[in-house]
Coordinates of C-alpha atoms and ligand atoms in Angstrom, one line a residue:
X1239 CA -159.0 -48.1 -33.1
X1240 CA -159.7 -47.1 -29.5
X1241 CA -156.5 -48.5 -28.4
X1242 CA -154.7 -46.6 -31.1
X1243 CA -156.3 -43.4 -29.8
X1244 CA -155.4 -44.3 -26.3
X1245 CA -151.8 -45.0 -27.1
X1246 CA -151.6 -41.8 -29.1
X1247 CA -153.0 -39.6 -26.3
X1248 CA -150.9 -41.2 -23.6
X1249 CA -147.8 -41.2 -25.7
X1250 CA -148.1 -37.6 -26.7
X1251 CA -148.9 -36.6 -23.2
X1252 CA -145.9 -38.5 -21.8
X1253 CA -143.6 -37.0 -24.5
X1254 CA -144.8 -33.5 -23.7
X1255 CA -144.3 -33.9 -20.0
X1256 CA -140.8 -35.3 -20.4
X1257 CA -138.1 -32.9 -19.0
X1258 CA -134.8 -34.5 -19.9
X1259 CA -133.3 -36.4 -22.8
X1260 CA -132.6 -39.6 -20.8
X1261 CA -136.2 -39.9 -19.9
X1262 CA -137.1 -39.2 -23.5
X1263 CA -134.9 -42.1 -24.7
X1264 CA -136.6 -44.3 -22.3
X1265 CA -140.0 -43.2 -23.7
X1266 CA -138.8 -44.0 -27.2
X1267 CA -138.0 -47.5 -26.1
X1268 CA -141.3 -47.8 -24.2
X1269 CA -143.5 -46.7 -27.0
X1270 CA -141.7 -47.6 -30.2
X1271 CA -139.5 -50.5 -29.0
X1272 CA -140.1 -54.2 -29.6
X1273 CA -142.1 -54.6 -26.5
X1274 CA -144.0 -51.4 -26.8
X1275 CA -147.7 -50.8 -27.7
X1276 CA -147.1 -49.8 -31.3
X1277 CA -145.4 -53.1 -31.9
X1278 CA -148.2 -54.9 -30.0
X1279 CA -150.7 -53.3 -32.3
X1280 CA -148.8 -54.4 -35.3
X1281 CA -148.9 -57.9 -34.0
X1282 CA -152.7 -57.7 -33.8
X1283 CA -152.9 -57.3 -37.6
X1284 CA -152.8 -61.0 -38.2
X1285 CA -156.1 -61.4 -36.3
X1286 CA -157.9 -58.9 -38.6
X1287 CA -159.9 -59.6 -41.8
X1288 CA -158.3 -58.8 -45.1
X1289 CA -160.6 -55.7 -45.5
X1290 CA -159.7 -54.3 -42.2
X1291 CA -156.0 -54.9 -42.5
X1292 CA -155.0 -52.0 -44.8
X1293 CA -156.9 -49.3 -42.8
X1294 CA -155.7 -50.6 -39.5
X1295 CA -152.2 -50.9 -40.8
X1296 CA -152.2 -47.3 -42.1
X1297 CA -153.6 -46.1 -38.7
X1298 CA -150.8 -47.9 -36.8
X1299 CA -148.2 -46.6 -39.1
X1300 CA -149.5 -43.1 -38.7
X1301 CA -149.4 -43.5 -34.9
X1302 CA -145.8 -44.7 -35.1
X1303 CA -144.8 -41.8 -37.3
X1304 CA -146.6 -39.3 -35.1
X1305 CA -144.9 -40.6 -31.9
X1306 CA -141.5 -40.7 -33.7
X1307 CA -141.9 -37.1 -34.9
X1308 CA -143.1 -36.0 -31.5
X1309 CA -140.0 -37.6 -29.9
X1310 CA -137.7 -36.1 -32.4
X1311 CA -139.1 -32.6 -31.9
X1312 CA -139.0 -33.0 -28.2
X1313 CA -135.4 -34.2 -28.4
X1314 CA -134.4 -31.1 -30.3
X1315 CA -136.2 -28.9 -27.8
X1316 CA -134.6 -30.6 -24.9
X1317 CA -131.2 -30.5 -26.4
X1318 CA -131.5 -26.7 -26.9
X1319 CA -132.8 -26.3 -23.4
X1320 CA -129.9 -28.3 -22.0
X1321 CA -127.4 -26.3 -24.0
X1322 CA -128.8 -23.1 -22.7
X1323 CA -128.6 -24.5 -19.1
X1324 CA -125.0 -25.6 -19.7
X1325 CA -124.0 -22.2 -21.1
X1326 CA -125.7 -20.5 -18.2
X1327 CA -123.9 -22.7 -15.6
X1328 CA -120.5 -22.3 -17.3
X1329 CA -120.8 -18.6 -17.8
X1330 CA -117.7 -16.5 -17.0
X1331 CA -118.4 -13.2 -15.5
X1332 CA -116.3 -10.9 -17.7
X1333 CA -117.6 -7.8 -15.9
X1334 CA -115.5 -8.7 -12.9
X1335 CA -112.8 -6.0 -12.6
X1336 CA -109.3 -7.6 -13.1
X1337 CA -106.6 -7.4 -10.5
X1338 CA -104.5 -4.4 -11.6
X1339 CA -101.1 -5.3 -13.0
X1340 CA -98.5 -2.9 -11.9
X1341 CA -96.3 -1.9 -14.8
X1342 CA -92.8 -0.7 -14.3
X1343 CA -91.7 2.6 -15.7
X1344 CA -88.7 3.7 -17.7
X1345 CA -86.2 5.4 -15.4
X1346 CA -86.1 9.1 -15.9
X1347 CA -82.4 8.9 -16.9
X1348 CA -83.3 6.3 -19.6
X1349 CA -86.1 8.6 -20.8
X1350 CA -83.7 11.6 -21.2
X1351 CA -80.9 9.4 -22.6
X1352 CA -83.3 8.0 -25.3
X1353 CA -84.6 11.4 -26.1
X1354 CA -81.1 12.7 -26.8
X1355 CA -80.2 9.6 -28.7
X1356 CA -83.3 9.9 -30.9
X1357 CA -82.5 13.5 -31.6
X1358 CA -79.0 12.7 -32.8
X1359 CA -80.0 9.5 -34.6
X1360 CA -82.3 11.8 -36.6
X1361 CA -79.3 13.8 -37.6
X1362 CA -77.4 10.7 -38.8
X1363 CA -75.4 10.0 -35.7
X1364 CA -74.6 6.5 -34.5
X1365 CA -74.7 5.5 -30.9
X1366 CA -71.4 4.1 -29.6
X1367 CA -70.8 2.4 -26.3
X1368 CA -67.7 1.2 -24.4
X1369 CA -66.7 -0.6 -21.2
X1370 CA -67.1 0.9 -17.8
X1371 CA -64.0 -0.8 -16.6
X1372 CA -61.6 1.0 -18.9
X1373 CA -57.9 1.2 -19.5
X1374 CA -56.0 4.3 -18.5
X1375 CA -55.0 4.7 -22.1
X1376 CA -58.4 5.5 -23.5
X1377 CA -59.7 7.3 -20.4
X1378 CA -56.7 9.7 -20.2
X1379 CA -53.6 9.2 -22.5
X1380 CA -55.5 9.2 -25.8
X1381 CA -57.5 12.1 -24.5
X1382 CA -54.3 14.1 -24.5
X1383 CA -53.9 13.6 -20.8
X1384 CA -50.6 11.7 -20.3
X1385 CA -49.4 10.4 -17.0
X1386 CA -48.4 13.3 -14.7
X1387 CA -50.7 15.7 -16.5
X1388 CA -52.4 17.9 -13.8
X1389 CA -55.8 17.4 -15.5
X1390 CA -55.7 13.8 -14.2
X1391 CA -56.2 15.1 -10.7
X1392 CA -59.3 17.1 -11.8
X1393 CA -61.2 13.8 -11.9
X1394 CA -60.7 11.6 -8.8
X1395 CA -60.4 8.2 -10.3
X1396 CA -61.3 4.8 -9.0
X1397 CA -58.2 2.7 -10.0
X1398 CA -58.5 -1.0 -10.2
X1399 CA -54.8 -1.5 -10.9
X1400 CA -52.2 1.0 -12.2
X1401 CA -53.5 0.8 -15.7
X1402 CA -57.2 -0.2 -15.2
X1403 CA -59.9 2.1 -13.9
X1404 CA -63.6 2.8 -13.8
X1405 CA -63.9 5.3 -16.6
X1406 CA -64.3 8.9 -15.3
X1407 CA -65.7 10.3 -18.6
X1408 CA -67.4 9.0 -21.7
X1409 CA -64.6 10.7 -23.5
X1410 CA -63.0 7.3 -23.2
X1411 CA -65.6 6.0 -25.7
X1412 CA -64.8 8.9 -28.0
X1413 CA -61.2 7.7 -28.0
X1414 CA -62.2 4.1 -28.8
X1415 CA -64.4 5.3 -31.7
X1416 CA -61.5 7.3 -33.1
X1417 CA -59.2 4.3 -32.7
X1418 CA -61.5 1.8 -34.4
X1419 CA -62.3 4.2 -37.3
X1420 CA -58.7 3.7 -38.4
X1421 CA -58.6 7.0 -40.2
X1422 CA -61.9 6.6 -42.0
X1423 CA -64.1 9.7 -42.2
X1424 CA -66.6 11.0 -41.4
X1425 CA -67.3 10.1 -37.8
X1426 CA -70.7 11.1 -36.2
X1427 CA -71.4 9.5 -32.9
X1428 CA -73.0 10.0 -29.6
X1429 CA -71.7 8.0 -26.7
X1430 CA -73.9 7.6 -23.6
X1431 CA -72.7 5.7 -20.6
X1432 CA -72.1 5.5 -16.8
X1433 CA -69.0 7.2 -15.4
X1434 CA -67.5 7.0 -11.9
X1435 CA -65.6 9.5 -9.7
X1436 CA -64.4 9.4 -6.1
X1437 CA -66.8 12.1 -5.1
X1438 CA -68.8 12.3 -1.8
X1439 CA -72.4 12.0 -2.6
X1440 CA -74.6 15.0 -1.9
X1441 CA -77.5 16.8 -3.6
X1442 CA -75.4 17.6 -6.7
X1443 CA -72.7 15.0 -6.7
X1444 CA -72.7 11.3 -7.2
X1445 CA -69.8 8.8 -7.3
X1446 CA -71.6 7.3 -10.3
X1447 CA -73.4 9.3 -12.9
X1448 CA -74.3 9.3 -16.6
X1449 CA -72.7 11.3 -19.5
X1450 CA -73.5 11.7 -23.1
X1451 CA -70.5 12.5 -25.4
X1452 CA -70.8 13.8 -28.9
X1453 CA -68.2 13.6 -31.6
X1454 CA -68.0 14.7 -35.2
X1455 CA -64.9 14.4 -37.3
X1456 CA -64.7 15.2 -41.0
X1457 CA -63.3 17.8 -43.4
X1458 CA -63.9 21.4 -42.6
X1459 CA -65.8 20.9 -39.4
X1460 CA -65.8 24.1 -37.4
X1461 CA -66.9 25.6 -34.2
X1462 CA -69.9 27.0 -36.1
X1463 CA -71.1 23.4 -36.6
X1464 CA -70.7 22.7 -32.9
X1465 CA -72.8 25.8 -32.1
X1466 CA -75.6 24.9 -34.6
X1467 CA -75.7 21.3 -33.2
X1468 CA -75.9 22.4 -29.6
X1469 CA -78.5 25.1 -30.4
X1470 CA -80.6 22.3 -32.0
X1471 CA -80.2 20.1 -28.9
X1472 CA -81.0 22.9 -26.5
X1473 CA -84.2 23.9 -28.3
X1474 CA -85.3 20.2 -28.4
X1475 CA -84.5 19.6 -24.7
X1476 CA -85.6 22.8 -23.1
X1477 CA -87.9 24.4 -25.6
X1478 CA -87.6 26.6 -28.7
X1479 CA -85.7 29.9 -28.6
X1480 CA -83.0 29.0 -26.0
X1481 CA -79.9 31.3 -26.1
X1482 CA -76.5 29.7 -25.9
X1483 CA -73.5 31.3 -24.2
X1484 CA -70.0 30.0 -24.9
X1485 CA -67.4 30.7 -22.2
X1486 CA -63.7 29.9 -22.7
X1487 CA -62.6 26.9 -20.7
X1488 CA -60.0 24.2 -20.7
X1489 CA -60.1 20.5 -21.5
X1490 CA -56.9 18.6 -22.5
X1491 CA -58.6 17.0 -25.4
X1492 CA -60.1 20.1 -27.1
X1493 CA -58.7 23.3 -28.4
X1494 CA -60.3 25.7 -28.1
X1495 CA -62.5 24.5 -25.2
X1496 CA -65.7 26.0 -24.1
X1497 CA -68.2 25.7 -21.3
X1498 CA -71.7 26.1 -22.7
X1499 CA -74.6 27.8 -20.9
X1500 CA -78.2 27.8 -21.9
X1501 CA -80.6 30.6 -21.1
X1502 CA -82.8 29.6 -18.2
X1503 CA -85.9 27.8 -19.4
X1504 CA -87.7 28.5 -16.1
X1505 CA -87.4 32.3 -15.9
X1506 CA -86.5 32.9 -19.6
X1507 CA -83.2 34.5 -18.5
X1508 CA -84.7 37.0 -16.0
X1509 CA -83.1 35.3 -13.0
X1510 CA -84.6 32.7 -10.6
X1511 CA -83.6 30.0 -8.1
X1512 CA -82.9 27.4 -10.8
X1513 CA -80.3 29.6 -12.6
X1514 CA -79.1 31.1 -9.3
X1515 CA -80.3 34.5 -10.4
X1516 CA -77.9 34.6 -13.4
X1517 CA -80.3 33.8 -16.2
X1518 CA -77.9 31.1 -17.4
X1519 CA -77.5 27.4 -16.7
X1520 CA -74.3 25.6 -17.4
X1521 CA -75.1 22.4 -19.3
X1522 CA -71.9 21.0 -20.9
X1523 CA -68.3 21.2 -21.9
X1524 CA -67.3 21.1 -25.5
X1525 CA -64.6 22.2 -28.0
X1526 CA -62.7 21.4 -31.2
X1527 CA -61.0 18.0 -31.0
X1528 CA -57.3 18.7 -30.1
X1529 CA -54.9 17.9 -33.0
X1530 CA -52.9 15.6 -30.7
X1531 CA -56.0 13.5 -30.1
X1532 CA -56.6 13.1 -33.9
X1533 CA -52.9 12.3 -34.6
X1534 CA -52.7 9.7 -31.8
X1535 CA -55.6 7.9 -33.4
X1536 CA -54.0 8.0 -36.8
X1537 CA -55.8 10.9 -38.4
X1538 CA -54.0 13.7 -40.3
X1539 CA -55.0 16.8 -38.3
X1540 CA -54.2 19.0 -41.2
X1541 CA -56.8 17.3 -43.4
X1542 CA -59.6 16.9 -40.9
X1543 CA -61.1 18.5 -37.9
X1544 CA -63.8 17.7 -35.4
X1545 CA -65.9 18.9 -32.5
X1546 CA -66.8 17.2 -29.3
X1547 CA -69.0 17.8 -26.4
X1548 CA -69.8 16.0 -23.1
X1549 CA -73.0 16.5 -21.1
X1550 CA -74.2 15.1 -17.8
X1551 CA -77.6 13.3 -18.3
X1552 CA -78.6 13.7 -14.6
X1553 CA -78.0 17.4 -14.9
X1554 CA -80.2 17.7 -18.0
X1555 CA -82.9 15.5 -16.4
X1556 CA -82.8 17.6 -13.2
X1557 CA -83.2 20.8 -15.1
X1558 CA -85.9 19.5 -17.4
X1559 CA -88.0 18.0 -14.6
X1560 CA -87.2 20.3 -11.7
X1561 CA -85.5 17.6 -9.7
X1562 CA -83.4 19.1 -6.9
X1563 CA -81.4 16.1 -5.6
X1564 CA -79.3 13.8 -7.8
X1565 CA -79.7 11.0 -5.2
X1566 CA -83.3 10.7 -6.2
X1567 CA -82.1 8.9 -9.4
X1568 CA -80.4 6.2 -7.4
X1569 CA -82.5 5.5 -4.3
X1570 CA -85.2 3.7 -6.3
X1571 CA -88.2 5.2 -4.5
X1572 CA -91.2 4.2 -6.6
X1573 CA -93.1 7.3 -5.5
X1574 CA -90.4 9.3 -7.3
X1575 CA -90.0 6.9 -10.3
X1576 CA -93.7 6.6 -11.0
X1577 CA -93.8 10.3 -11.8
X1578 CA -92.2 9.3 -15.1
X1579 CA -94.8 6.6 -15.9
X1580 CA -95.8 7.3 -19.5
X1581 CA -98.7 4.8 -19.3
X1582 CA -100.7 6.6 -16.6
Ligands
LIG2158 N1 -65.1 14.8 -20.4 C1 -65.5 16.1 -19.9 C2 -65.9 16.0 -18.4 O1 -66.2 14.9 -18.0 C3 -66.7 16.6 -20.6 C4 -66.3 17.0 -22.0 C5 -65.9 18.3 -22.3 C6 -66.3 16.1 -23.0 C7 -65.5 18.7 -23.5 C8 -66.0 16.5 -24.3 C9 -65.6 17.8 -24.6 O2 -66.0 15.7 -25.3 O3 -65.2 18.1 -25.8 O4 -65.9 16.9 -17.7

């Protein structure tokens, strides 16, 4: 019995002092294994009298159970402790500030172009595009500007060969749309795109710029429809309550043709630097599609009519954002471009 007490005390002490699971495994072998003290006690049973045997046996069994339980409990405690330690050592410090990722921004011309597109898509227009390397036919001839027409000289053209050029106006897209419609009405499109002219670059001129063409053809389309549409666009782009002024003008592909001014959004028409003290800002050219244009594309100009307009996107963006040099759009200075970052 003394030995049982001794083994129990020593064993429990050793288990309690144990600090890692390997050591605990070793203890398990030492105490409960074949060569351990519990087993040795069991072996002594045979030397005892029949009366002593049951009591002694029960005591040894109890000891065995006690040690086994203590080991199990300790194993659980150690496992938990080791897990905590592991988690601690593998911890990721999520409070560390990340390296800032620099996001690009939409180009201001893209912003304005998408804004106008959305506006017209909302009115049921479709967006049409065309090639920048264009044939003379669509850029000029179909736009009622045949060879030798003086209006061809109004736009200094980059010719690639005698019949191929870099389009000088998105009006070329308009002519393609009319052509592919094959007489089917109605047509409601806007045509954004890059255009090219042999201009010397300065604060207000660029050899490459962006235009947005609008075209509506159907039955009984009138100048009043054009006015209403442009009023809607002016209000959306420059703020409610813009006044529009239509001045007679000339384009070969429209009759009548107009030059459209919007009342200055900076001074409300009183006169300032932006509107050069006139109270008005010229924003686009427009008119009623010339019957020749409709006929050349296979439409009966007695049965249908249409309006068209063409605006410079750079010009609208410059007015809207107070940009005073068109070259800013093309020099790709991030200090300029990041002003248009919508994520800041
Ligand atoms: N294509 C003309 C230009 O580049 C702009 C223009 C004027 C387009 C009147 C049109 C229009 O569609 O009807 O100067």
